[in-house]
PDB file of C-alpha atoms in Angstrom:
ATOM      1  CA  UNK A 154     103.129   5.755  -9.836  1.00  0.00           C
ATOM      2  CA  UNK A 155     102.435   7.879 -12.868  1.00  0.00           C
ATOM      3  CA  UNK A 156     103.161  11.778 -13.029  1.00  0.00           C
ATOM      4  CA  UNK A 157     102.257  13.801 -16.365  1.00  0.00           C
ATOM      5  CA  UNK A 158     104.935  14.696 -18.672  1.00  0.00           C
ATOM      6  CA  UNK A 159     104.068  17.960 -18.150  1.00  0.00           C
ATOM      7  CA  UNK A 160     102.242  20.164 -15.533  1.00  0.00           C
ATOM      8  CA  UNK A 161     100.294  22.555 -17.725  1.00  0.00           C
ATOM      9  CA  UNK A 162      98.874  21.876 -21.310  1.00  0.00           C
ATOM     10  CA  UNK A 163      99.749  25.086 -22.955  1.00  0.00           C
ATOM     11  CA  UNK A 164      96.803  27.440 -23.655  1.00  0.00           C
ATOM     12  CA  UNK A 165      95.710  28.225 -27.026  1.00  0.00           C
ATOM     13  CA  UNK A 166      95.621  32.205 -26.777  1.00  0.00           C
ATOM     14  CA  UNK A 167      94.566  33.534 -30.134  1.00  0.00           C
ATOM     15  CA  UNK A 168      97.234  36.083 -30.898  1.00  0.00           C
ATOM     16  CA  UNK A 169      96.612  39.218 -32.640  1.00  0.00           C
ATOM     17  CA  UNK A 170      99.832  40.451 -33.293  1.00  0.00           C
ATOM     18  CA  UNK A 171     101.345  39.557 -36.715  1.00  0.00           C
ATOM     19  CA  UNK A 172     105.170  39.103 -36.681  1.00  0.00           C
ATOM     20  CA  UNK A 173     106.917  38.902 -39.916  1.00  0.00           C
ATOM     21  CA  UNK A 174     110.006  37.725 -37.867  1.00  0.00           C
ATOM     22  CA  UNK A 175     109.121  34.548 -35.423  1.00  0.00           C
ATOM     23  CA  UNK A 176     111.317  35.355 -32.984  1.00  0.00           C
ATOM     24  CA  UNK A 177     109.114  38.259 -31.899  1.00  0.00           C
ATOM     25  CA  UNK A 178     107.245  35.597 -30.796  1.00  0.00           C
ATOM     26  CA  UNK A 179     108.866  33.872 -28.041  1.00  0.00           C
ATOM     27  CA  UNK A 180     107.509  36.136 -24.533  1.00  0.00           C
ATOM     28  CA  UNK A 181     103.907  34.906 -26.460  1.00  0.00           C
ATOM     29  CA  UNK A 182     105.017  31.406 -26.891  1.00  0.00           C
ATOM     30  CA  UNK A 183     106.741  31.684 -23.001  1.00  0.00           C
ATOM     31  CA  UNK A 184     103.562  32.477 -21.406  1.00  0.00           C
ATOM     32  CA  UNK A 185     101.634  29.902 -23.376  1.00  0.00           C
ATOM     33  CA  UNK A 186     103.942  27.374 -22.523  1.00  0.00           C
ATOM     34  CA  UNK A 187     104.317  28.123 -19.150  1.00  0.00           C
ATOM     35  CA  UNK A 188     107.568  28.947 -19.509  1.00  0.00           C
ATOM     36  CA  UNK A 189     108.497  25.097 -20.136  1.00  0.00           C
ATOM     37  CA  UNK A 190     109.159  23.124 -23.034  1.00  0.00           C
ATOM     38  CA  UNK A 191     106.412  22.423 -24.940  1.00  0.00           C
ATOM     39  CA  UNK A 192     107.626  18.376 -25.571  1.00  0.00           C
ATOM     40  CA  UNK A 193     109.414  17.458 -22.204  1.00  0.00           C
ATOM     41  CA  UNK A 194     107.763  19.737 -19.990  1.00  0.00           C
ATOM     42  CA  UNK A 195     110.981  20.858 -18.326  1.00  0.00           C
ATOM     43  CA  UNK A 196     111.357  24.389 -16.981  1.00  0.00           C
ATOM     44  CA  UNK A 197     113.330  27.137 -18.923  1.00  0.00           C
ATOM     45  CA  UNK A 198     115.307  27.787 -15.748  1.00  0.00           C
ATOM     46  CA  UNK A 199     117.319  25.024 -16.115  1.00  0.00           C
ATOM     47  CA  UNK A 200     118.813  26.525 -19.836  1.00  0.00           C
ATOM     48  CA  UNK A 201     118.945  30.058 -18.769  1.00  0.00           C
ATOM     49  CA  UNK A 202     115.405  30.987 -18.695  1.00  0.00           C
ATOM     50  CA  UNK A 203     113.931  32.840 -21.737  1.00  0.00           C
ATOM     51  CA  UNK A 204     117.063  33.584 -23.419  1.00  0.00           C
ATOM     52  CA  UNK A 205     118.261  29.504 -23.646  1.00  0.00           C
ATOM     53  CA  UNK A 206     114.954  28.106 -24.754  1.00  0.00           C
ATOM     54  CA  UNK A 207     114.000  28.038 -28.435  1.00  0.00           C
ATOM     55  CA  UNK A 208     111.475  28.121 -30.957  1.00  0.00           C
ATOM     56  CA  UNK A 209     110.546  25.108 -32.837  1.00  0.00           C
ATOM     57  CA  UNK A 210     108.958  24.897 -35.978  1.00  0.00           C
ATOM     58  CA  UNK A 211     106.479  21.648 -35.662  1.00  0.00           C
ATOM     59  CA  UNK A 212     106.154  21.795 -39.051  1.00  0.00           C
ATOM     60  CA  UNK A 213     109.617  22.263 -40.115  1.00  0.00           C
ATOM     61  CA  UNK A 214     109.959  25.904 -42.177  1.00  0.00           C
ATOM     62  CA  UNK A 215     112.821  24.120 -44.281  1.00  0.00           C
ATOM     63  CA  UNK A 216     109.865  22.100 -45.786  1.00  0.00           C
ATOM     64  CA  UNK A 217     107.093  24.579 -45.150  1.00  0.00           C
ATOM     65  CA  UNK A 218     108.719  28.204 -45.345  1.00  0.00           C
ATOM     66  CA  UNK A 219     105.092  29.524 -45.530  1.00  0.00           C
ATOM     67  CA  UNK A 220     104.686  28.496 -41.726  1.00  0.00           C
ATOM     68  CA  UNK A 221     107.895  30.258 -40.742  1.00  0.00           C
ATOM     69  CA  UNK A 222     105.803  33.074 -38.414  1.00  0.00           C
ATOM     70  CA  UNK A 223     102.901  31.100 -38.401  1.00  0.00           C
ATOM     71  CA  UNK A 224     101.743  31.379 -34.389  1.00  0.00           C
ATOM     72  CA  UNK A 225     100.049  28.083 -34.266  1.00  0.00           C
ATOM     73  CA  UNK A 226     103.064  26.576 -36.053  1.00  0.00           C
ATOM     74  CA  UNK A 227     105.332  27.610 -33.107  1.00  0.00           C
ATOM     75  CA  UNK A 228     106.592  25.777 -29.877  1.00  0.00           C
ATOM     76  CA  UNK A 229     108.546  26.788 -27.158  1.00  0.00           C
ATOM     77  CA  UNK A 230     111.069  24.006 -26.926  1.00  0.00           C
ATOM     78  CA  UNK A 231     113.667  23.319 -25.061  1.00  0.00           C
ATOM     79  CA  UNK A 232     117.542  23.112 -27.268  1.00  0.00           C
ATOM     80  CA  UNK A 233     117.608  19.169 -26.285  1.00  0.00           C
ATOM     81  CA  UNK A 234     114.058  18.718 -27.887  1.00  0.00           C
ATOM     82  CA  UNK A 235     114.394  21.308 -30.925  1.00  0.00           C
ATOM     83  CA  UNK A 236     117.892  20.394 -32.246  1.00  0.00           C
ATOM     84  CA  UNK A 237     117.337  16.564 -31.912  1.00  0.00           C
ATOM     85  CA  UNK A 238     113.585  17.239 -33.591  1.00  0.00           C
ATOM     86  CA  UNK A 239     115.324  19.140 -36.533  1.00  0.00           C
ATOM     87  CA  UNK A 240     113.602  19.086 -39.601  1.00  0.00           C
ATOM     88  CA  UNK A 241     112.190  15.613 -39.551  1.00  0.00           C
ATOM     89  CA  UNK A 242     108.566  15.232 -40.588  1.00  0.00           C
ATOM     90  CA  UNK A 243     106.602  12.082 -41.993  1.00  0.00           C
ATOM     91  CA  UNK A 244     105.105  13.444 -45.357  1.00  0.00           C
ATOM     92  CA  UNK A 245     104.771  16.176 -47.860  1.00  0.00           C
ATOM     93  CA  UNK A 246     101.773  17.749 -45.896  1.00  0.00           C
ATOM     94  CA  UNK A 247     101.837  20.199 -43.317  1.00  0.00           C
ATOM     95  CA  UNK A 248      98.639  18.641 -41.762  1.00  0.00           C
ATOM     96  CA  UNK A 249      99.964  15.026 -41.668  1.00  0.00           C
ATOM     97  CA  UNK A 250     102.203  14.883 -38.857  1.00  0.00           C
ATOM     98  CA  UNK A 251     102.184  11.108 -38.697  1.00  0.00           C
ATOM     99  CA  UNK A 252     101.823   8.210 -41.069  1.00  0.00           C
ATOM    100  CA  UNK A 253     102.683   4.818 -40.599  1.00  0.00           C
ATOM    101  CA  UNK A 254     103.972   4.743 -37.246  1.00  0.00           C
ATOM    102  CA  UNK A 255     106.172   7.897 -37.600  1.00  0.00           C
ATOM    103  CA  UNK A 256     106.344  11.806 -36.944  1.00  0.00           C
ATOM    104  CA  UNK A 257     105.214  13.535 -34.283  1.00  0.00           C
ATOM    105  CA  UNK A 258     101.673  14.566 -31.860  1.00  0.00           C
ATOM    106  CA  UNK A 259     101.252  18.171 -31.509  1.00  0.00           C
ATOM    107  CA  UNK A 260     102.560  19.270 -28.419  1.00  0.00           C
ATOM    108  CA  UNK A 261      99.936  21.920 -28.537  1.00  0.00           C
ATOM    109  CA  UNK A 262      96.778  18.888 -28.802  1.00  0.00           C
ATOM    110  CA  UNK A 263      95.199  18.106 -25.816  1.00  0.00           C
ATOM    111  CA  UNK A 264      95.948  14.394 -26.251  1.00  0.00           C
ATOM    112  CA  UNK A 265      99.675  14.846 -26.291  1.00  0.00           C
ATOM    113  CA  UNK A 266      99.424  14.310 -22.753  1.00  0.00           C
ATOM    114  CA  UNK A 267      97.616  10.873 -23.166  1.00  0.00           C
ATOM    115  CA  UNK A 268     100.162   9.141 -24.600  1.00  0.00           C
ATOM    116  CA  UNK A 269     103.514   9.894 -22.721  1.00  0.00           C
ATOM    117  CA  UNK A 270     103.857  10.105 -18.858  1.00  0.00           C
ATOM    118  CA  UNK A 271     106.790  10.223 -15.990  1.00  0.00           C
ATOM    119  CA  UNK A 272     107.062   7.083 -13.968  1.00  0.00           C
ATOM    120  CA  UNK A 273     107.908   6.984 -10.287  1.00  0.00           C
ATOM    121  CA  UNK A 274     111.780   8.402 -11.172  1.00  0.00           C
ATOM    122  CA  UNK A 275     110.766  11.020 -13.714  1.00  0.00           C
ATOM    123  CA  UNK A 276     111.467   8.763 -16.564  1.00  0.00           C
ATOM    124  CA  UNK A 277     109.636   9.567 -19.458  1.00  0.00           C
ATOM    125  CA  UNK A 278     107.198   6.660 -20.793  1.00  0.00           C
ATOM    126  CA  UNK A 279     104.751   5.923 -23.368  1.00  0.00           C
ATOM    127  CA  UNK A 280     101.410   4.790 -22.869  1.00  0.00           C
ATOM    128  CA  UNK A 281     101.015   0.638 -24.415  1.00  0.00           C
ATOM    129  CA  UNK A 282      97.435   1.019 -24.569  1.00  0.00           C
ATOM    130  CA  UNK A 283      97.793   4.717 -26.667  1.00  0.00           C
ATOM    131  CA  UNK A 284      96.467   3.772 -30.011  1.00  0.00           C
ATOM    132  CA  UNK A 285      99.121   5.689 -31.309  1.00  0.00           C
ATOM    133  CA  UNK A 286     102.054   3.952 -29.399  1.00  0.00           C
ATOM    134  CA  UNK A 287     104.305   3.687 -32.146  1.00  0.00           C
ATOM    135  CA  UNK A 288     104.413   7.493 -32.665  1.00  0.00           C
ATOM    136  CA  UNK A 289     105.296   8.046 -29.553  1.00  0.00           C
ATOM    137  CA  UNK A 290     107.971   5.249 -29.395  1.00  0.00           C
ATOM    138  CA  UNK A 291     109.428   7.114 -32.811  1.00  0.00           C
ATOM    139  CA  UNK A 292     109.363  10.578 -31.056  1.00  0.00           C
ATOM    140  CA  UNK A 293     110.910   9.108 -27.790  1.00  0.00           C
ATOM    141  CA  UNK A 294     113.841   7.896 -29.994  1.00  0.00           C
ATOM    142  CA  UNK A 295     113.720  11.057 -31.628  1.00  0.00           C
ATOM    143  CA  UNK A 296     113.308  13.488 -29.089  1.00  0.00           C
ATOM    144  CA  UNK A 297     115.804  11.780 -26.754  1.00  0.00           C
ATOM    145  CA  UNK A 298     113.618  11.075 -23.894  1.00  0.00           C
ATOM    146  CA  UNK A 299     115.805   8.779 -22.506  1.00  0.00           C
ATOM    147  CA  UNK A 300     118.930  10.991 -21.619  1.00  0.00           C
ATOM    148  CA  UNK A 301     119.365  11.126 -17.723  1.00  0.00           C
ATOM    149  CA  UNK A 302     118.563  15.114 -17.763  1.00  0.00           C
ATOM    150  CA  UNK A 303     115.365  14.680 -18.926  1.00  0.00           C
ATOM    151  CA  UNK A 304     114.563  13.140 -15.227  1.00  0.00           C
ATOM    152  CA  UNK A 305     116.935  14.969 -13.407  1.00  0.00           C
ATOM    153  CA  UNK A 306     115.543  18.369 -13.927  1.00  0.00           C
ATOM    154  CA  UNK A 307     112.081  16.998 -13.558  1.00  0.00           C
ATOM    155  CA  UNK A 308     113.188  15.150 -10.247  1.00  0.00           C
ATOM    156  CA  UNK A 309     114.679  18.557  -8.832  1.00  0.00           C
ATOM    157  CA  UNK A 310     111.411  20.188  -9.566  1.00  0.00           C
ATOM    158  CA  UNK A 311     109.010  17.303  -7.908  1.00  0.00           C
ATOM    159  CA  UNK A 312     111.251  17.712  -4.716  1.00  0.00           C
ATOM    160  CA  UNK A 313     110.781  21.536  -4.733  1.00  0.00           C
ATOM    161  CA  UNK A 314     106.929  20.596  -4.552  1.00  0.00           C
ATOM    162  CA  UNK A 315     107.451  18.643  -2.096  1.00  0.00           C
ATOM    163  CA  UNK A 316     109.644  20.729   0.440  1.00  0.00           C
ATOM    164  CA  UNK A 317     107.171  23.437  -0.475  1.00  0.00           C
ATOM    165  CA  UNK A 318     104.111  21.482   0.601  1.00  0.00           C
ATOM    166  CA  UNK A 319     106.232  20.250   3.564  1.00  0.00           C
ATOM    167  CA  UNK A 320     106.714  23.524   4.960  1.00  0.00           C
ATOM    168  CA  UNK A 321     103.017  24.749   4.376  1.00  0.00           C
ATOM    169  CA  UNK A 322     101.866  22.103   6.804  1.00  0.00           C
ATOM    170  CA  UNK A 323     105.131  22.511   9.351  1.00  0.00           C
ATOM    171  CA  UNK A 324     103.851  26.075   9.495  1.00  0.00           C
ATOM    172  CA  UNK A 325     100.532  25.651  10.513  1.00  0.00           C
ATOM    173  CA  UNK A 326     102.361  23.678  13.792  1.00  0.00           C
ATOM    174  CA  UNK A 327     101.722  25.734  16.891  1.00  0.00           C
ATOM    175  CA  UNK A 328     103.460  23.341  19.525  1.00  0.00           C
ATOM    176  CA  UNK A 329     107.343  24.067  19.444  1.00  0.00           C
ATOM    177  CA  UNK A 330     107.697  22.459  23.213  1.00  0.00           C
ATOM    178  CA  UNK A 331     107.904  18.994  21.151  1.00  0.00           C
ATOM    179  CA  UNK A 332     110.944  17.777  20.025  1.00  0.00           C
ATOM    180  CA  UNK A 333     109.722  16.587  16.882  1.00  0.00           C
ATOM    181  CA  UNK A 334     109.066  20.037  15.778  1.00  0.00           C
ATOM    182  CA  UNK A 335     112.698  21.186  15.745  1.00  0.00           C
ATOM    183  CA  UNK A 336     114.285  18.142  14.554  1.00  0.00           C
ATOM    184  CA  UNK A 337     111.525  18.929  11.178  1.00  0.00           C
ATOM    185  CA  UNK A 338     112.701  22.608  11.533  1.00  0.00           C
ATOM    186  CA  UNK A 339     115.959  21.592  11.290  1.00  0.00           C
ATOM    187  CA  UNK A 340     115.541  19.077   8.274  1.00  0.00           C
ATOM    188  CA  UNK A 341     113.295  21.758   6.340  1.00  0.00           C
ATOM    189  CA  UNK A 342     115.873  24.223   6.686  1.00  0.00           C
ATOM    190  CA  UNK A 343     118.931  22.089   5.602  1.00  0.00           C
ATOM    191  CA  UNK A 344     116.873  21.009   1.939  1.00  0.00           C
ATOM    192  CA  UNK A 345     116.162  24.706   1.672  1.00  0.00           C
ATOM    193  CA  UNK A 346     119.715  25.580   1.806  1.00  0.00           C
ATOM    194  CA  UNK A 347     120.063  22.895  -0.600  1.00  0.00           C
ATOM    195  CA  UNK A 348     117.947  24.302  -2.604  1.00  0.00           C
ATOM    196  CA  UNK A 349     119.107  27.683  -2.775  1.00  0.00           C
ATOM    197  CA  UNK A 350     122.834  26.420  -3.795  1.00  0.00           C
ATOM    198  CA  UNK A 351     121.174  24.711  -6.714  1.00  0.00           C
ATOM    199  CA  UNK A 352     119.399  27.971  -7.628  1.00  0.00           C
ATOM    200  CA  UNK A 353     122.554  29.912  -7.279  1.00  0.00           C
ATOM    201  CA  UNK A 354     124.242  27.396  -9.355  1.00  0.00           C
ATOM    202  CA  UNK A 355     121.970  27.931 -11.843  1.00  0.00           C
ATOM    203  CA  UNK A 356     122.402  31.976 -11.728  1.00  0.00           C
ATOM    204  CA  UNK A 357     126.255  31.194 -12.464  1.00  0.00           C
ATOM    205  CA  UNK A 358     125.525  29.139 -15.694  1.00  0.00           C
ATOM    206  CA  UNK A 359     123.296  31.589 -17.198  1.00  0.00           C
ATOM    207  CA  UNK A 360     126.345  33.786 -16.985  1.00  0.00           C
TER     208      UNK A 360
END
């Protein structure tokens, strides 16, 4: 079963303010990104919300300091993705982000979400059939796709889905003389406490 890397493709809100420090940017980039990173998809919760996440540069501002605040340039990333991402890029151009099998697909194009995918697990994949396959092999190297977190934290979320679909249907049950319906009770309370540790967990490591 195939799951998309990510749930959203982030929007492409023109933006009319006009930072000269990119950092200014980030609530912007947060809200276009749905608050997850804009190359694994995974939730800013899970590196203390806003405050965790960075900004990437796709096109690095070491090599293209003229793009430093430019909007367009920007990506809300996730530390894992930026720091292994760096400053690598393929070419002297801005505009070519891969040549010969190497660099990077914009996380903000459309067809970024063509080419990689989430198996069964959460693992991250790339599409055989993308005619770009080797780019994405390069950035799943380069990106780290393949570190255990990467599913984790996606798995965690897919559950939460789950338990919260679970409970929209076992509240629209309206016979509680069946014993099935407490033994479900019972089960849908004991992942939500679950859940709630893992939440509160999270609170503590933001601290």
């Amino acid at each position: 079963m195939k799951h998309p890397i990510r749930k959203h493709t982030p929007k492409r809100e023109k933006r009319t303010e006009n930072y000269k420090n990119y950092t200014k940017y980030k609530t912007s980039l947060a809200s276009d990104f749905y608050d997850s990173c804009g190359y694994c998809g995974i939730h800013h919760m899970f590196f203390g919300h806003r405050d965790g996440f960075h900004i990437d540069h796709f096109a690095p501002k070491s090599k293209f300091p003229a793009l430093e605040c430019d909007y367009n340039n920007l990506i809300y990333s996730c530390p894992i993705c930026n720091k292994a991402k760096s400053d690598d890029w393929c070419s002297s151009d801005a505009k070519v982000c891969y040549l010969n099998g190497k660099g990077f697909i914009n996380p903000r194009d459309s067809t970024y979400d063509d080419i990689f995918y989430r198996d069964t697990y959460g693992r991250i994949c790339v599409s055989e059939n993308h005619p770009n396959y080797s780019v994405g092999i390069y950035m799943h190297k380069r990106l780290k796709f393949s570190l255990k977190r990467h599913e984790v934290f996606w798995l965690f979320e897919y559950l939460n889905e789950i338990l919260n679909k679970l409970k929209q249907h076992f509240d629209r049950m309206d016979d509680a003389s069946l014993p099935i319906f407490w033994e479900i009770k019972k089960i849908i309370s004991k992942l939500e406490i679950f859940r709630n540790k893992y939440y509160d967990a999270l609170k503590v490591l933001d601290k």
